[in-house]
Coordinates of N, CA and C and ligand atoms in Angstrom, one line a residue:
X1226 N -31.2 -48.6 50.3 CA -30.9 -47.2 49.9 C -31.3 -47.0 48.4
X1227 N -32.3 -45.9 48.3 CA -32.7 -45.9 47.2 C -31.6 -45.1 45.9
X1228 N -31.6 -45.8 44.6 CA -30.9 -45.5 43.8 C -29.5 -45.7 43.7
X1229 N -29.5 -46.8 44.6 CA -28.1 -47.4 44.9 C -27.9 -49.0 44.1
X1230 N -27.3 -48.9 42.5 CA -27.2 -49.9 42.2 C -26.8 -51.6 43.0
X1231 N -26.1 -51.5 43.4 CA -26.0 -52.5 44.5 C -27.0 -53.1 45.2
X1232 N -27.7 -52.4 45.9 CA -28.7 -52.5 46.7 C -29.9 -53.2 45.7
X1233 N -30.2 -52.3 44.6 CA -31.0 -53.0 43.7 C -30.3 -54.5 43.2
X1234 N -29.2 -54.7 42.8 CA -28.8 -55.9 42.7 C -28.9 -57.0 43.8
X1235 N -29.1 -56.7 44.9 CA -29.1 -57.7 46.1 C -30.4 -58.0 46.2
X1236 N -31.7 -56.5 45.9 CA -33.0 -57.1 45.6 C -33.7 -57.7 44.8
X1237 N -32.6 -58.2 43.6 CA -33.1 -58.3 42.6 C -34.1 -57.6 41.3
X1238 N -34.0 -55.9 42.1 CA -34.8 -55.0 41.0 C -33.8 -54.9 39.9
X1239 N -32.6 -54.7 40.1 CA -32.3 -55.3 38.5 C -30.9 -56.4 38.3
X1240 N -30.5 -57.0 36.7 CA -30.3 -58.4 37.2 C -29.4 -58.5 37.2
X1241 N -28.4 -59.2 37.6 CA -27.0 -59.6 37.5 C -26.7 -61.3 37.6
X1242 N -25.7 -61.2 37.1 CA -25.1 -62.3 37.0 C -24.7 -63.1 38.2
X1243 N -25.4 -63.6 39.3 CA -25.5 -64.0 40.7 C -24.9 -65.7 40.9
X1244 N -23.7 -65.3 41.6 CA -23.0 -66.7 41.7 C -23.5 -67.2 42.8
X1245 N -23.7 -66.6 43.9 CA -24.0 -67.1 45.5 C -24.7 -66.1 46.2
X1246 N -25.4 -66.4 46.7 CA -26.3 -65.6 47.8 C -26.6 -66.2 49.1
X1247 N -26.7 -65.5 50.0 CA -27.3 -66.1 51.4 C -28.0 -64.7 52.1
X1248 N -28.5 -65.0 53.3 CA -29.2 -63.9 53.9 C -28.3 -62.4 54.4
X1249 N -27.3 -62.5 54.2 CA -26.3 -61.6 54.6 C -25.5 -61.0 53.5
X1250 N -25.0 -61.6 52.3 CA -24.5 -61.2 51.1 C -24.8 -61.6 49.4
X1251 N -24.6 -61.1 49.0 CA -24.3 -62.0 47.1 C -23.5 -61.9 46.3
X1252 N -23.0 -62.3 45.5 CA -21.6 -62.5 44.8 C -22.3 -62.5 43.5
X1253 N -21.7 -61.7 42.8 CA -21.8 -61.2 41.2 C -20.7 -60.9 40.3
X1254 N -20.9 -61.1 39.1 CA -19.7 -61.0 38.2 C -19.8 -59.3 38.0
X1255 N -18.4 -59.1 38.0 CA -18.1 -57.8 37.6 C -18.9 -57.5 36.2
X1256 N -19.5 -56.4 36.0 CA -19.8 -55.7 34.6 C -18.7 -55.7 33.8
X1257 N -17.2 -55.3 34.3 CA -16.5 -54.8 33.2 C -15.1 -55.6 34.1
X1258 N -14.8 -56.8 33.6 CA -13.9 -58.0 34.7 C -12.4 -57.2 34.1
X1259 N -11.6 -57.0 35.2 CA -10.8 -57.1 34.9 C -9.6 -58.2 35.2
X1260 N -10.2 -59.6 35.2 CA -9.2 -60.8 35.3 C -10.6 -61.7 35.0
X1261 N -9.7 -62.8 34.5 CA -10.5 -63.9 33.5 C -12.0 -64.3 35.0
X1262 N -11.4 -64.2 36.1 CA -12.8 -64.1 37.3 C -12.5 -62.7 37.7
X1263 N -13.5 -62.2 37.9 CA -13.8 -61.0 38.7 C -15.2 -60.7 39.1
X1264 N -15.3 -60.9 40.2 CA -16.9 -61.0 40.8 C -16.7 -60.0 41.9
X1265 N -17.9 -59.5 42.4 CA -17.8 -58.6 43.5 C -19.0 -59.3 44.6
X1266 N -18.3 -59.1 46.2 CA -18.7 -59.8 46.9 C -19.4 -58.4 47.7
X1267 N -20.8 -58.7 48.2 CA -21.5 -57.2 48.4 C -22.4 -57.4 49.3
X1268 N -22.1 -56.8 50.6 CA -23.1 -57.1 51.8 C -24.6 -56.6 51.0
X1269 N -25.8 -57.1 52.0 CA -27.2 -56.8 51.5 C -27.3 -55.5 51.9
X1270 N -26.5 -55.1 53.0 CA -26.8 -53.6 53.9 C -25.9 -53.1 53.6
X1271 N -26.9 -51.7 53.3 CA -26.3 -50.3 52.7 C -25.0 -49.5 53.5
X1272 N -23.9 -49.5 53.5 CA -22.9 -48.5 53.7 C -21.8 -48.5 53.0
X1273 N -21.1 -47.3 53.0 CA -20.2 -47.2 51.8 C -18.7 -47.3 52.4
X1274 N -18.3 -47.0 53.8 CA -16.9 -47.6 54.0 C -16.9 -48.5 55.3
X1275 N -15.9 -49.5 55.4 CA -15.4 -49.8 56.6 C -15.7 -48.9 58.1
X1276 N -15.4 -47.2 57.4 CA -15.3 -46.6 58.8 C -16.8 -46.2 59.1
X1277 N -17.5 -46.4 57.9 CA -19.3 -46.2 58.5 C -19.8 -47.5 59.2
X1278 N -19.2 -48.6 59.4 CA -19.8 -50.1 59.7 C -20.3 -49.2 61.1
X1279 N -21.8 -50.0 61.7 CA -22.3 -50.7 62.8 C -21.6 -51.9 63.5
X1280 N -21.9 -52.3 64.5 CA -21.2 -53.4 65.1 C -22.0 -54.4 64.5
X1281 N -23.1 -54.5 64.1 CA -24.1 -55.4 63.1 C -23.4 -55.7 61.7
X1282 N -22.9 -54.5 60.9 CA -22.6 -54.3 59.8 C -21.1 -55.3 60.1
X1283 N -20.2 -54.9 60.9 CA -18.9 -55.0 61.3 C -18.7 -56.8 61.1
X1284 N -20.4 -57.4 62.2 CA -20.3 -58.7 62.2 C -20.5 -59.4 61.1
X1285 N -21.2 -58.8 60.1 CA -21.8 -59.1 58.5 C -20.3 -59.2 57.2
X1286 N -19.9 -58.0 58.1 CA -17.8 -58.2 57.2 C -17.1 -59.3 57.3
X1287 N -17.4 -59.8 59.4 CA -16.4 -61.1 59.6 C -17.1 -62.0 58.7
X1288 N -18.5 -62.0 58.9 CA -19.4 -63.4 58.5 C -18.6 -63.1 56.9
X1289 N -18.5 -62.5 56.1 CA -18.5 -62.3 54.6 C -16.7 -63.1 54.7
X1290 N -15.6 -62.5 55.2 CA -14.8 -63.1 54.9 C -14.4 -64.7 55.5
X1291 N -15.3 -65.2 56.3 CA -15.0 -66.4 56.2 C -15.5 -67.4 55.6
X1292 N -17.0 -66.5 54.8 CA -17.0 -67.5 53.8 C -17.0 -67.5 52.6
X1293 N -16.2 -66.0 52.4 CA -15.5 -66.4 50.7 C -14.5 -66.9 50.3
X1294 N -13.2 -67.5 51.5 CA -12.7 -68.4 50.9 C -13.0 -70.1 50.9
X1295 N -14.7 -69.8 51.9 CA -15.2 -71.7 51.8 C -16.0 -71.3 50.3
X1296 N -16.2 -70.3 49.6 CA -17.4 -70.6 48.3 C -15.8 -70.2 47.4
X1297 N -15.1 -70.1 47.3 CA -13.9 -69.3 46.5 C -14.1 -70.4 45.4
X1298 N -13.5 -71.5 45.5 CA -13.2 -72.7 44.6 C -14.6 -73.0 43.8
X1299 N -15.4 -72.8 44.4 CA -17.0 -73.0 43.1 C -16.7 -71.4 42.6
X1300 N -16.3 -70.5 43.1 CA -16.0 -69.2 41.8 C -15.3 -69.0 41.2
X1301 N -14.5 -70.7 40.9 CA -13.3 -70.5 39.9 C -11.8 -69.3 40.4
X1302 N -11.8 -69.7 41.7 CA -11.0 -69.2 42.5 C -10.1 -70.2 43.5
X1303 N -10.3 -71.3 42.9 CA -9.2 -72.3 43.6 C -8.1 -71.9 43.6
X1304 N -7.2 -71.4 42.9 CA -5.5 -71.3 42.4 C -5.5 -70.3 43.7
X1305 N -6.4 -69.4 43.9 CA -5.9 -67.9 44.4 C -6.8 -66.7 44.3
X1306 N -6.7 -65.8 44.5 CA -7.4 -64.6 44.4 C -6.9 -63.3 45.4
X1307 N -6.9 -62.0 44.3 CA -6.8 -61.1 45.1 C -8.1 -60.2 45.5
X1308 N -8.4 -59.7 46.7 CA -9.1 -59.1 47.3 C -8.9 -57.8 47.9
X1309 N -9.7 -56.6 46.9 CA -9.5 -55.2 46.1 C -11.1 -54.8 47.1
X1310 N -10.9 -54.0 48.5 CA -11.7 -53.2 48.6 C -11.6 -51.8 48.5
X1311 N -11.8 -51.1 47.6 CA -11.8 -49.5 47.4 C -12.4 -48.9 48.3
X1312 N -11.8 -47.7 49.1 CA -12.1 -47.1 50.0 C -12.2 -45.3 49.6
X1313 N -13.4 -44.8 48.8 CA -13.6 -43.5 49.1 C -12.8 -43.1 47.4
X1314 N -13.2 -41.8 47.1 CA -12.8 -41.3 46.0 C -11.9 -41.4 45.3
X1315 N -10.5 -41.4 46.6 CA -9.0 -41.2 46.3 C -8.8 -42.8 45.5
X1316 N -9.1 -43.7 46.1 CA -9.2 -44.8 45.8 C -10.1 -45.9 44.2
X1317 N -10.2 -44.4 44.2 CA -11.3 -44.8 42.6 C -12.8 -45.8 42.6
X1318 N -13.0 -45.4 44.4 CA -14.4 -46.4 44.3 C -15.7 -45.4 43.7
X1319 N -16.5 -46.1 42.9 CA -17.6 -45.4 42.2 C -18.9 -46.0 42.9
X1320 N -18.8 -46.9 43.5 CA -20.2 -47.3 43.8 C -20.1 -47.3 45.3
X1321 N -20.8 -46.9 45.8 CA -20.7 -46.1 47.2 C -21.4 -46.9 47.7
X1322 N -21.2 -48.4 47.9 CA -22.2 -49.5 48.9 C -20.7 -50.8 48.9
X1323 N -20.6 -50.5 49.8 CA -19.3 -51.4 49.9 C -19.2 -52.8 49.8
X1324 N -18.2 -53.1 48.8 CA -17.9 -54.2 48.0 C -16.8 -54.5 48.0
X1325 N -16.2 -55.9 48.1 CA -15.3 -57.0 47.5 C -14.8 -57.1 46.3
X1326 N -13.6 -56.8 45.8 CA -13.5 -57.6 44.3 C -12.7 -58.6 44.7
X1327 N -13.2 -59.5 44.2 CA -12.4 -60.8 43.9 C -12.0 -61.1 42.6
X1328 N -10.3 -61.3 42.2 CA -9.9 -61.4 41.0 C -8.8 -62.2 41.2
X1329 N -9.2 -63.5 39.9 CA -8.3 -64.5 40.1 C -8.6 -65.1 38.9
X1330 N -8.4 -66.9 38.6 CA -9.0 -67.6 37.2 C -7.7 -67.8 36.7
X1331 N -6.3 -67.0 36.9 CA -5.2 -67.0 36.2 C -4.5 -66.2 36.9
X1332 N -3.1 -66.4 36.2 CA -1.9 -65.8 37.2 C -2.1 -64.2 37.1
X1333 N -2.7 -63.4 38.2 CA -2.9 -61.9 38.3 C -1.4 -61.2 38.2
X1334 N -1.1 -60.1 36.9 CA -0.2 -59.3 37.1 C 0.4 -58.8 38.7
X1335 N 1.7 -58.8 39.3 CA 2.3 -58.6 40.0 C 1.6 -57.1 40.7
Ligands
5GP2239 P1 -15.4 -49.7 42.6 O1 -14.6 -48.9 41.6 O2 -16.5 -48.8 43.2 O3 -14.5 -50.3 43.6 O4 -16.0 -50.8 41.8 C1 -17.3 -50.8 41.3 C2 -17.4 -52.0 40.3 O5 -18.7 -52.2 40.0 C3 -16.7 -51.7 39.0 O6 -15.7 -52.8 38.8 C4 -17.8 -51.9 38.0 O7 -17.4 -52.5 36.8 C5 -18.9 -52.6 38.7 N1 -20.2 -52.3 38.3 C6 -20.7 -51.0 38.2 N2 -22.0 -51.1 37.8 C7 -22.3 -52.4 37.8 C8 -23.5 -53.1 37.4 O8 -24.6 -52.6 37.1 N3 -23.5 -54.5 37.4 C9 -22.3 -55.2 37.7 N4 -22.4 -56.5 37.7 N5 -21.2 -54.5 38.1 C10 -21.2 -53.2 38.1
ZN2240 ZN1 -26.6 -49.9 48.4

Protein backbone atom coordinates (compact mmCIF):
# COMPACT_ATOMS: atom_id res chain seq x y z
CA UNK A 1 0.00 0.00 0.00
CA UNK A 2 1.52 2.97 -1.14
CA UNK A 3 2.30 5.62 1.51
CA UNK A 4 1.67 3.35 4.27
CA UNK A 5 4.47 3.67 6.70
CA UNK A 6 4.38 0.17 7.90
CA UNK A 7 4.34 -1.32 4.73
CA UNK A 8 7.51 0.67 3.86
CA UNK A 9 8.97 -0.56 7.11
CA UNK A 10 8.40 -4.25 6.20
CA UNK A 11 10.11 -3.30 2.79
CA UNK A 12 12.72 -1.87 4.11
CA UNK A 13 12.15 1.61 2.11
CA UNK A 14 12.57 3.11 5.26
CA UNK A 15 14.51 1.95 8.49
CA UNK A 16 13.63 0.69 11.67
CA UNK A 17 14.81 -0.84 14.42
CA UNK A 18 14.03 -4.69 13.30
CA UNK A 19 14.16 -7.35 16.00
CA UNK A 20 12.66 -10.33 13.97
CA UNK A 21 11.47 -11.01 10.63
CA UNK A 22 10.20 -13.92 8.64
CA UNK A 23 8.24 -14.23 5.42
CA UNK A 24 4.83 -13.34 7.00
CA UNK A 25 5.75 -10.58 9.66
CA UNK A 26 8.47 -8.12 11.47
CA UNK A 27 8.86 -6.92 14.82
CA UNK A 28 10.15 -3.36 15.50
CA UNK A 29 10.71 -1.08 18.34
CA UNK A 30 8.19 1.40 18.90
CA UNK A 31 9.23 5.04 17.80
CA UNK A 32 7.88 6.56 20.94
CA UNK A 33 7.93 3.15 23.67
CA UNK A 34 5.76 3.45 26.09
CA UNK A 35 7.31 0.61 28.54
CA UNK A 36 10.98 -0.05 28.96
CA UNK A 37 10.09 -2.87 25.76
CA UNK A 38 7.65 -1.84 23.30
CA UNK A 39 7.91 -3.19 19.85
CA UNK A 40 5.18 -3.59 17.36
CA UNK A 41 4.47 -6.82 15.75
CA UNK A 42 3.15 -6.10 11.98
CA UNK A 43 1.91 -8.49 9.32
CA UNK A 44 3.85 -7.86 5.71
CA UNK A 45 0.13 -7.51 4.21
CA UNK A 46 -1.65 -4.39 4.03
CA UNK A 47 -5.05 -4.10 6.12
CA UNK A 48 -6.07 -1.97 8.69
CA UNK A 49 -8.65 -4.08 11.00
CA UNK A 50 -9.36 -7.58 12.11
CA UNK A 51 -12.76 -7.08 10.39
CA UNK A 52 -11.06 -6.36 6.87
CA UNK A 53 -8.86 -9.87 7.21
CA UNK A 54 -9.04 -12.42 4.18
CA UNK A 55 -9.04 -16.02 5.21
CA UNK A 56 -5.24 -15.70 3.93
CA UNK A 57 -4.77 -12.64 6.12
CA UNK A 58 -6.84 -14.32 9.07
CA UNK A 59 -4.23 -17.36 8.69
CA UNK A 60 -1.10 -14.85 8.80
CA UNK A 61 -2.95 -13.48 12.47
CA UNK A 62 -2.97 -17.25 13.79
CA UNK A 63 0.59 -17.88 12.26
CA UNK A 64 1.63 -14.26 14.09
CA UNK A 65 0.25 -15.20 17.45
CA UNK A 66 1.82 -18.35 17.93
CA UNK A 67 4.93 -17.16 17.38
CA UNK A 68 5.24 -14.21 19.43
CA UNK A 69 5.13 -15.85 22.42
CA UNK A 70 8.00 -18.60 20.91
CA UNK A 71 10.29 -15.16 19.86
CA UNK A 72 8.80 -13.15 23.18
CA UNK A 73 11.82 -14.02 25.55
CA UNK A 74 14.69 -12.90 22.76
CA UNK A 75 12.45 -9.46 22.90
CA UNK A 76 13.13 -9.00 26.41
CA UNK A 77 9.69 -10.19 27.14
CA UNK A 78 10.34 -13.18 29.29
CA UNK A 79 8.59 -11.78 32.62
CA UNK A 80 5.27 -11.04 30.49
CA UNK A 81 3.77 -8.79 28.13
CA UNK A 82 0.80 -7.04 27.27
CA UNK A 83 -0.75 -7.11 23.87
CA UNK A 84 -2.54 -3.70 22.72
CA UNK A 85 -4.28 -4.09 19.21
CA UNK A 86 -6.01 -0.68 18.42
CA UNK A 87 -8.97 -1.03 16.39
CA UNK A 88 -10.13 2.10 14.30
CA UNK A 89 -10.23 5.79 15.34
CA UNK A 90 -12.22 5.50 18.58
CA UNK A 91 -9.50 3.45 19.69
CA UNK A 92 -6.64 5.95 18.99
CA UNK A 93 -5.12 3.77 16.16
CA UNK A 94 -3.09 6.14 13.80
CA UNK A 95 -1.48 3.87 11.58
CA UNK A 96 -3.98 2.16 9.53
CA UNK A 97 -1.92 -1.27 8.74
CA UNK A 98 -2.62 -3.50 11.52
CA UNK A 99 -0.32 -3.96 14.34
CA UNK A 100 0.57 -5.60 17.67
CA UNK A 101 2.00 -3.69 20.56
CA UNK A 102 3.88 -5.64 22.75
CA UNK A 103 4.77 -3.95 26.06
CA UNK A 104 6.64 -5.46 28.88
CA UNK A 105 10.65 -5.29 30.19
CA UNK A 106 9.02 -4.37 33.67
CA UNK A 107 6.16 -4.50 35.86
CA UNK A 108 3.32 -2.64 33.32
CA UNK A 109 1.03 -0.21 35.36
CA UNK A 110 -2.24 -1.96 36.28
P1 LIG B 1 -1.49 2.95 16.96
O1 LIG B 1 -1.80 4.19 17.77
O2 LIG B 1 -1.88 3.10 15.52
O3 LIG B 1 -2.04 1.69 17.59
O4 LIG B 1 0.07 2.80 17.05
C1 LIG B 1 0.94 3.28 16.10
C2 LIG B 1 2.31 3.20 16.73
O5 LIG B 1 3.27 3.34 15.70
C3 LIG B 1 2.59 4.30 17.76
O6 LIG B 1 2.91 3.71 19.01
C4 LIG B 1 3.78 5.05 17.15
O7 LIG B 1 4.71 5.46 18.13
C5 LIG B 1 4.37 4.05 16.19
N1 LIG B 1 5.01 4.63 15.03
C6 LIG B 1 4.49 5.58 14.21
N2 LIG B 1 5.35 5.87 13.21
C7 LIG B 1 6.42 5.07 13.40
C8 LIG B 1 7.65 4.90 12.69
O8 LIG B 1 7.92 5.54 11.68
N3 LIG B 1 8.53 4.00 13.16
C9 LIG B 1 8.27 3.25 14.28
N4 LIG B 1 9.21 2.38 14.67
N5 LIG B 1 7.12 3.38 14.98
C10 LIG B 1 6.22 4.28 14.55
ZN1 LIG C 1 0.62 -0.95 5.11
Amino acid sequence: MENCIFCKIANGEIPAAKLYEDEEMVVFRDLHPQAKVHVLAVPRQHFKLFADMNAEQAEIVKNMLVKIPQIAPSLGLADGYRLIVNQGENAGQTVFHLHMHLLGGEKLPE
